[in-house]
Every structure is written in C-alpha cells, then in structure tokens.
C-alpha cells in the first residue's frame, strides 16, 4: 500500500497547470492531475498506476465554488462533495446533484473528494456521472491550446476514460436548471452504508397539466462501462399517467420502467452479476420515478 | 482565551468526570466503571507496535506469491540488493537453513498430517500471499520499491480449492502426504437407535463461509537484539505462548527472549498465532544485528492474516413428532488451508461438544475431517468452532419446528435443559454447571414484543407485502473459559489452560496487579482493578494492572476463548486472598492478637470486638520497614496465584432478530434485535455491554456481509475493504440488550465469560429470521452471507420450482448467463468476477433423496 515514487508539482495557476501538462505530454511522460485524491491515491497505493508526476490543483481557488449563472449552475471542478451538497444554489436549482452527492461514500471522503474529480475519474460506479448525463451537463475544459466544452453525452468514453486529452484540465461543469414542474430522485442500492452503488438510478421527471408524464430523464450508475441513459424507458414513460395500478392489474409505470435496462451491458463483480443488475435497474427505476413524482 | 486542545487535559477531564460521577465507598463488583484505558486510547497516547521507533531501525517488506499454488524455480534478489537504501534482500532458500517450521500445537489425532511449514516459501508456494522473498531497507518506502526488482520464476501447479474435490481420488495434492489432514470422531449414546424409525429427520448441509478477521490495528512486529538477548514487540494476543513457541522454533533460548505485546488494537483470534512474520523478523534482527520492523497493509492482511470458519457442515436431527430430539449426527469438512498453524486443527473440535446445544437427547455422533487446500490457513476466529456448532443446531432446530408446525421457541422449550436439572451432564459429556434458559427466553420475548411481531408478520403475509417480516430466534450456550488443563491434555493440546496473577502491595499502600492475560481491547485494567479493589479494600484508583511483557508478567497463558476473567480474573482474586492472609498474620502480630481473632472489613484488619485495627496500607508500610515482623515472615505482603479451572464455563442466552426482507430487491434490513445474555455474575456491566454489542455486530457480519472469495485460479479477490464488506454502525440497528444472572458455580466470582457470546448467538438468529420471512415463497435456506443477490436468486429458484409462490414481480428463473465482458467497476479495478453465489449447489455430502421424511415417508 505504498505508491511507487513520483514527482509532485503544485502549479500556481491554471495556465501553469496546463503548461506543465503540455510539457509532460511533449516529453512523453505520464503525469496525472491530483484533485481530492480519493480515487487516484488508492490506484497509486495498489500500484495499479505509475504516473511520473502528480500535478496538484488543490491550491487553485479559481477552480473551487458554486455560482448561479442564470440558466445554469456552474460548479467548479475542485468543489468538494461536502461543499456541493451544502450549497444553497445547488439545492434550490439542481437538487438532483445534491441528492446524489449526499450518497457518496462517507463524510471523510466527501470532505476531500471533488465534483470534478468524480467526473474526470469516469468511474461508472460513481454516483455523479449518471446525474451529469441525466441533466445534460456541459464540461468546461482547458489546455494550453485554449478552452473547449464537452457535452455530457460525449464526456464518458469508456471505463475510467473521460474525453479529456492528456493536456486538459477540467475547470468546471455547467448544470442546466430544468425550470419548474420537475421532480427529482437518486436511488442508490448498495450493500453497506459506505459501499459503492451496485446500481444507482438518477431521475428527473416532469408532469404535464393533465398529470401525465411529459418528460423523463434517467441516468444509470454501474450498468455498463460508462454511465448510461435509459432512453427506452424514458420514451416509454412519456404520456404515462402515474395513477395507482389499474383495476385490471395493469401498471403502466411499472411496465415502462421494466425497460430501464434496455441497451445496457452491466458488469459482473463481487456484488452482483449482470442479470441481477438488470433486475435492480428495473425495480429501482420504478421506485425512483415514483419518488421523483412525489 | 481560546484553549489549546491538549491531549493530556482531555484525558484528565475524562478521568475526572468519571470519578465525580461515581462515589467511592460501595462495592466495585457490578459497577459500570468507565474504562481506565480509554482516556489514553482516545487521546492517541498509545504505544502500538508500529509506533515503536528504535535507533538504527530497518524496515522489512515481503514479496508475496501472486499464485495459489506453484513450484518456485528461481528467485533472484540481487537487483533488489542494489536499490537505494536496501540493506539486505533474501529468498526463502537464503533462509532455509535457519528458519525452521512454524508450530502447530494441537495434533488432534495420532495420525494427523502436519506438513513442514517454512515461514518463507522455499520450493513451493501453497497459498496466495505466501512470502517468497523479503527486502530490508532504511525506510518502508524504499523497501516497498525494491520488491519490484525481485524476479521470481514460478511453475504453476493446480490449485486445490474445493474440499470435496480435494478428497477425491487423483486430486492435485497440496502436500505429498495428500489432502486429508485428519479425521476425528466422537460419539455418545446409540446414534443408530436414535435415527432408526425416527418419525422426523431433518438433514441439512450448511456452508460456513471463509471469513477474514479484521482487527482495527493491522499486525505489526518489531524485533531487536543487543547481541545477546532478543526482544520481540508484536501486535499479539499471546506474548507468553509466543515466547515459548519462538524459543522452540528459532533456537533462541527462552531466557534470552523477551516478548512484548504493547497496546494491541483488537485480535478476535487473528493474533492468537505464531506468524511467519514474527519468526522472520527475529531471524532478520539476528542476521543484521539491527532492529527491524514490519507492519502489514490492509490488503496484505486480508491475504495473510489467518482466516476463520470455512467448514461444510452436514447435520441430521432425529426427532419425535412432538418435537423431542432423539439424536444429532454431524459430519464436518473443515478447511485447514495450506498448513496447520498454531491451533488450526483444534478449532472445529472446539465445536465438537456443542452441536447438541442446550438440548437433551439420547445420542450424538460427530465426525470431522480436516482438509488441505491452497488457501491461507484457517485458525481461531471469535468463537472458534462454537459459532459453527451453534449455527448448525439452531438452524436445524428451526427447520424441525417448521417441519412439525410448532413455534420455534416452543420446540426449543420442549428440548432444553430445565432450570431444575442443573448441573447437567450433556450427551457430549460436558457438565453445564448452571443456567436458566426459561428466564432468559421469557425476558427476551417480552423485550422483543414477540407476539406483536408475529401478528404483523401474519398481516404482511396476508397482504403479500413485497417487504416481508421474518423472526429469528437463537438460544445458545457455549463452552468457554479455556480451559481445564486436564481436559486440554485429553484433547491432545500442547499446553494447559491455567492462568497466573501476582499482586504486589507497594510501601505506600498502592497495588500492582500483574496478570498473565493479555488484553487487546477488553478492558482488563479496569475489571482487574475492580476485583482487586474489592478483595483488598483499597480504592479502585490505587490499583495498576501490568501485563503483556514477559519480563514483567513472566507467567501466563494469555487472552482468547473468553478465558481472561473466568481464569485470569479468578487468579487475581486468589492472589489477593493470599496477600490478605499475609496481611492478617502481620496485623495479628502487631496488635498482639491471634490471627483467628483478626477480621477484615473495608481494607482494615481489626481485633474482633475491639476498636484496635490496622489498615492494609499501614501494614504495607510496616512490611516494607520490616522493623517488627513475625518470626520467619519475609518483608513483603506480595503473593502469586495460578488458577486452573475444574470445568469450562457456560454462558447462555436468547437472541431474537426481526428482519425486513424486500422481496423485489433481495435486500435484508435488521429491524430490531434483542439479546438477553446470562454471563453469570458481572464485574462491569459497561464492559459486558460493549462485548455483547461488538459480538453481535461481528455475527451479523458473517450472516449478511462477509466472505473471503477466491477466483477459479485460487487468487483471493476480496483483498480490500471495498470487496470484503464489514458492517459499520450505519448498517446495524440499535441492539436492545438485557441480562439474567445465574452465577457460575465453577469459580468463586460466579463469572462465565462474555467475549464470544454475541458472535455465537447472532449469526443463526439473523439467518433464521431471513428464512422465516421467505418460507411462504418456498425458500428453505439462504447461504451466508445472505446478500441481496443471493436472497433474490433464492426467491427465483423457489419460484421456478413452484410457480406462483413468489411475488408477481419476482426475478426471472435463475439461469445464469455468462459474465458480460466488461471490466469490474467500483473502487478496485482488477477484481475478478466471483464464482457463482447462491444458485450453485453446495458441493460436498450427497444430499439424501428426501431430507424431510421418515423412511416410510410419513413426515408430511
Ligand atoms: C472509501 C471511498 C468510498 C467512495 N465511495 C464513493 C461512492 O459511493 N460514490 C462515488 O461516487 N464516489 C465514491 N468515492 C470516490 C469519491 O467520490 C472521489 O471523490 C471521486 O471519485 C474522485 O474525486 P477526487 O477529487 O478525489 O479525484 P482524484 O482522486 O484526485 O482524481 C481522480 C481522477 O480524476 C482526475 N482529475 C481530477 N480532477 C481533475 C481535473 N480538474 N481535471 C482533469 N482531471 C482531473 C485525476 O487525474 C484522476 O485520474 C469513494 C472514495 C473512497 C476513497
């Protein structure tokens, strides 16, 4: 549990950080950005990663904090989980983020781990990537070549692989405000209080005037090598009136949610095999939609 | 003014508040004293082994086998030797001449196979994580880095993972002598008669999964030498046993070896061992002439701390139709792992006398076969043999109750030993000295609200509520207080079970108690002080307890098997009594009275019928001054005592657990838990409470969360705490605890031991509750740990067998598709998919064609 030797760099500005990363890339060195270290350090300690240097963003205040920007909330990459879940702006305008963040790990981890780190780590078992996907967040990244934006749908490329170039730093994430009439819920199924999600379901749902569902957005945690949208279930939910089960025993909400696992390729691990994960995705989606509808 | 947070200040305050809340003239026995140890522990002023720093100290790191079974064809450490900071690097071959073999102190049969067990593998590795080489460097970082420069050539051999396959003809061998270590049999009564024509036979097979003891403090060792003698500091439960064993193993003469257990942060049996690392640290200190330290990482610990449980149990219960048990037959396969360590083969036998539980019966038959596999050796883990036994009998009795349609509490009542029948000699030959199962059970039922919960359960069943309620009961006893030396001898154990204490009265009247027990979280300093304070009539605060260093506490058998109070606490009392007799003699002399006329009360010796008296403190000073002593009286009041118990002690109790099982997801949540334990007389109720709470948590861990999993190649995949789940407070309910007190008659304190009770009782209570919840769906058993996935699959299988029983939303039939080719997720990339859980049949004993019915098929 002792990492291999590495160099440590603490840049004084984002420009500095980008320059260090660009130089390393040119030299062919593998360097890693360090945020809260809650995912990176375990990899180092188990000697599953051997970066030559860590570039610590920890002292860059411009990467930290939450701002209300009219049609969206901007969350700086270095904002800790604890800060995110206590932010009044987040709770008021993008409550799904606060709900999901509150389920991450335990207080010790939440005081160090960061919002941006959770995204950049691109672990499909992490709770926040599915939320970013469901809300169509936009990722703002910077390299020595300048700034660019990456939509959530393109950010999570593969297992532990974000759409970040080796010279790129994630600055922050734009979380769109969805406006009024939406309900939210994050349903996490895990074996112990501090454990990662076996399956998680992030739901945002809006009803029309008649009470039927007009739009549903569903992001799934740990149902494939990346977080996934349950597009088939989303479509099936459109127009469903979430009344109690009909007298003929039909339950359109349940039927729509029974397609939550369509198009997923869930992993096998110690806590669940794929068929069980698929089953959980269906049941939990039903519960999450129900809870989001209030 | 802001106040600095000062550890000393905080500790002082804690101690102070304790004193203020507790007036100081009553009896100490039974008083809920807060532990003296805690102020120091919670303010971080502990001396863990890893905190020890010695001048010139070097650090050891071990290279460990990445394979379960392989021939070692070459180890090259030369590149590692030239790495920065490296002082030495050795392979197993380099140490082969002097490393000897790790000891097994419990050869349970004459023909037992005890393979040679080199602390560092030389020619062959036989479990994943076995040490194959080591580096000694100037700091632990350099040592870890240099491991990567060691080259090892392995020629893979077939792993041996399954006990039944291991015993089959032609199976790959762990050792040349074969995979059977021993077969041990025990019987009482006529078992054939009990089963012949029995109206009901319950025949079940249970899997005691492999567990990894997870003490808060990892193992650590420091070894040092002054060129003549050696000192070994180790996070151990057994400094005394360790010293004797190391003297025998390493050739270091016993008088040249001091062993110290400094502060030790939990053990649960895992530190009841003579480990490879302890032996190797001594050898390295001897070779290099410098102090060396090794501290395990958590992952290293999961691989190489000895594992626990891992048995396959077949239990058959023959009964009459009214529920009366006629006999119990038990066949065990016990996974030894690759080698026999200190008490490996004895662990299943500690359960051999307990499968009859608290019940009367005519016959009992027990067979255990120890099997070698290519896994880490198993050994003692909290309860050691007795949790396994209690689980099997308590699960089987529940099945019997269900089979007969009798309430599970009622079936127990019809079979248990009644309070009038004590002392009672069981079919397994133990004499239970005292107990009151009626009282504990009545109290538990009342606290639990049994009838109300049964009503709610009926309602939920009626409504087909997707969340079902289950109620589990476990009425346990255990044999603990290890142990009468004579009995240990008859079981072929290598040592005795006595305990030693010394009491020193200092000139100022303060008291030092020296104990051979070796606390590692139990609070002996507090409890032993309470015992001595009452016995000598001195204030609690005036007693210090010394332990854990063989040069201070020179005689002892250490701490395990809930023995410390029952044997060691009694030894403290006996030594105090001897001190008192000496003091009485001196008092009589000084007061010119006959010793028979001197009575003792509240710390003062008084001549009967007069006011003339001397306090014990005055007598201490008089003995020290030695100006005026009786003829031949040595100038001290100190005394020693060694206590060897006549019998084990038998705590008992009734635990009740209510679970809610979500039949849609398989999640099981404990809703309420009631434990009523009878641990005899209580020295300190707060400590008892702590032991019960922790014990229950650990038993629940086995029932719901914990399992060491190996992949098909035999590699351990649960090497981190993200994979090996243990419950935290957040995963457990509030426990409701109660006590009945039936004093033990086997010792003068009336105490029975409480260290293992909670763990022994709780596992079957939880699993009985889960099966109780799921019976309407046709589920008869869920294999431990009862994970949500296993519960879901059990429901699916039951539904497939009898369609229509499971809820409409139930899972698809349990056909298991191949694993999707997706990497494992979560925080530990690289963990491989596990073997299939619940739905695979239990390998092992051939299940009887009809397990429920009488031979004539008359059970239903
Ligand atoms: C015990 C434990 C339990 C946990 N449980 C959960 C859980 O239940 N749910 C959950 O979602 N998470 C969980 N986590 C992970 C936690 O949420 C981490 O905070 C998160 O995964 C990573 O954030 P970090 O700031 O620590 O990133 P780091 O570990 O510092 O970095 C992670 C990765 O992201 C990269 N990176 C970080 N910041 C940037 C940036 N600004 N620009 C570019 N690249 C960047 C790093 O280079 C690295 O590759 C757990 C962690 C622990 C230790």
Short mmCIF file of C-alpha atoms and ligand atoms in Angstrom, two decimals, chain A residues 21 31-43 54-57 63 76-81 100-101 103-106 108-110 112-129 140-142 155 160 162 164-165 168-172 186 188 190 192-197 221, chain B residues 722 827, ligand 1:
data_model
loop_
_atom_site.label_atom_id
_atom_site.label_comp_id
_atom_site.label_asym_id
_atom_site.label_seq_id
_atom_site.Cartn_x
_atom_site.Cartn_y
_atom_site.Cartn_z
CA UNK A 21 0.74 19.05 -18.62
CA UNK A 31 1.55 12.81 -15.39
CA UNK A 32 -1.74 12.87 -13.51
CA UNK A 33 -3.82 15.70 -12.23
CA UNK A 34 -4.48 15.41 -8.48
CA UNK A 35 -7.71 16.79 -7.04
CA UNK A 36 -9.07 15.23 -3.83
CA UNK A 37 -7.02 12.10 -4.34
CA UNK A 38 -9.86 9.84 -3.22
CA UNK A 39 -9.78 7.78 -6.38
CA UNK A 40 -6.27 8.44 -7.62
CA UNK A 41 -4.36 7.66 -4.43
CA UNK A 42 -5.90 4.20 -3.98
CA UNK A 43 -4.80 3.37 -7.53
CA UNK A 54 1.21 14.44 -9.87
CA UNK A 55 0.02 17.95 -10.67
CA UNK A 56 -1.87 19.11 -7.60
CA UNK A 57 -4.72 21.53 -8.32
CA UNK A 63 -11.44 26.09 -9.60
CA UNK A 76 -16.02 24.46 -10.10
CA UNK A 77 -14.12 21.19 -10.57
CA UNK A 78 -12.35 21.45 -7.21
CA UNK A 79 -15.53 21.99 -5.20
CA UNK A 80 -15.71 19.20 -2.63
CA UNK A 81 -18.67 16.88 -2.34
CA UNK A 100 -26.82 12.12 -5.34
CA UNK A 101 -23.79 13.76 -3.73
CA UNK A 103 -24.99 9.33 -1.05
CA UNK A 104 -21.30 9.42 -1.98
CA UNK A 105 -19.10 7.47 0.44
CA UNK A 106 -18.85 8.93 3.95
CA UNK A 108 -14.39 11.91 5.45
CA UNK A 109 -14.31 11.15 1.73
CA UNK A 110 -16.83 13.89 0.96
CA UNK A 112 -11.74 15.67 0.28
CA UNK A 113 -13.25 14.23 -2.89
CA UNK A 114 -14.26 16.73 -5.56
CA UNK A 115 -17.10 17.13 -8.01
CA UNK A 116 -14.71 17.46 -10.94
CA UNK A 117 -12.59 14.53 -9.78
CA UNK A 118 -15.65 12.30 -9.73
CA UNK A 119 -16.38 13.24 -13.32
CA UNK A 120 -12.80 13.07 -14.59
CA UNK A 121 -12.31 9.66 -12.98
CA UNK A 122 -15.23 8.45 -15.14
CA UNK A 123 -15.99 5.51 -12.91
CA UNK A 124 -19.41 4.19 -13.95
CA UNK A 125 -19.90 3.10 -10.33
CA UNK A 126 -19.57 6.72 -9.21
CA UNK A 127 -22.84 8.38 -8.38
CA UNK A 128 -22.34 11.70 -10.11
CA UNK A 129 -21.61 10.78 -13.74
CA UNK A 140 -15.68 23.08 -19.48
CA UNK A 141 -12.07 22.05 -20.07
CA UNK A 142 -8.85 23.89 -20.72
CA UNK A 155 -17.71 13.02 -21.93
CA UNK A 160 -12.32 5.15 -16.33
CA UNK A 162 -13.15 10.57 -19.91
CA UNK A 164 -10.06 14.59 -21.67
CA UNK A 165 -6.82 14.91 -23.57
CA UNK A 168 -6.51 19.05 -20.46
CA UNK A 169 -7.79 20.21 -17.10
CA UNK A 170 -11.46 20.12 -16.19
CA UNK A 171 -12.35 23.61 -14.99
CA UNK A 172 -15.94 23.08 -14.03
CA UNK A 186 -31.49 9.47 -6.83
CA UNK A 188 -28.80 4.12 -4.76
CA UNK A 190 -25.54 -0.56 -2.06
CA UNK A 192 -23.20 -1.21 3.20
CA UNK A 193 -23.54 2.46 4.01
CA UNK A 194 -20.11 3.36 2.63
CA UNK A 195 -20.15 0.99 -0.32
CA UNK A 196 -20.27 1.98 -3.95
CA UNK A 197 -23.54 1.64 -5.83
CA UNK A 221 -24.99 4.13 -12.39
CA UNK B 722 -14.31 -2.34 -0.82
CA UNK B 827 -13.01 1.42 -6.43
C1 LIG C 1 -13.73 4.88 0.63
C2 LIG C 1 -14.24 5.59 -0.60
C3 LIG C 1 -15.56 5.41 -0.94
C4 LIG C 1 -16.07 6.06 -2.06
N1 LIG C 1 -17.37 5.88 -2.36
C5 LIG C 1 -17.90 6.54 -3.40
C6 LIG C 1 -19.27 6.44 -3.72
O1 LIG C 1 -20.04 5.76 -3.04
N2 LIG C 1 -19.74 7.10 -4.79
C7 LIG C 1 -18.93 7.88 -5.56
O2 LIG C 1 -19.42 8.48 -6.50
N3 LIG C 1 -17.63 8.03 -5.28
C8 LIG C 1 -17.10 7.39 -4.23
N4 LIG C 1 -15.76 7.54 -3.94
C9 LIG C 1 -14.92 8.36 -4.83
C10 LIG C 1 -15.01 9.82 -4.48
O3 LIG C 1 -16.25 10.32 -4.88
C11 LIG C 1 -13.92 10.63 -5.17
O4 LIG C 1 -14.03 11.88 -4.63
C12 LIG C 1 -14.01 10.78 -6.65
O5 LIG C 1 -14.11 9.57 -7.30
C13 LIG C 1 -12.75 11.45 -7.23
O6 LIG C 1 -12.58 12.76 -6.79
P1 LIG C 1 -11.19 13.28 -6.29
O7 LIG C 1 -11.32 14.75 -6.19
O8 LIG C 1 -10.79 12.57 -5.11
O9 LIG C 1 -10.25 12.94 -7.56
P2 LIG C 1 -8.79 12.36 -7.62
O10 LIG C 1 -8.72 11.06 -6.95
O11 LIG C 1 -7.82 13.38 -7.22
O12 LIG C 1 -8.69 12.16 -9.19
C14 LIG C 1 -9.44 11.19 -9.85
C15 LIG C 1 -9.10 11.20 -11.35
O13 LIG C 1 -9.59 12.36 -11.96
C16 LIG C 1 -8.53 13.14 -12.48
N5 LIG C 1 -8.87 14.54 -12.19
C17 LIG C 1 -9.29 15.03 -11.01
N6 LIG C 1 -9.58 16.32 -11.10
C18 LIG C 1 -9.34 16.68 -12.39
C19 LIG C 1 -9.47 17.90 -13.10
N7 LIG C 1 -9.94 19.02 -12.53
N8 LIG C 1 -9.11 17.91 -14.41
C20 LIG C 1 -8.68 16.78 -15.01
N9 LIG C 1 -8.55 15.61 -14.38
C21 LIG C 1 -8.88 15.55 -13.08
C22 LIG C 1 -7.29 12.64 -11.82
O14 LIG C 1 -6.17 12.83 -12.63
C23 LIG C 1 -7.61 11.19 -11.62
O15 LIG C 1 -7.39 10.47 -12.80
C24 LIG C 1 -15.23 6.89 -2.84
C25 LIG C 1 -13.89 7.06 -2.48
C26 LIG C 1 -13.40 6.42 -1.37
C27 LIG C 1 -11.96 6.63 -1.01
#
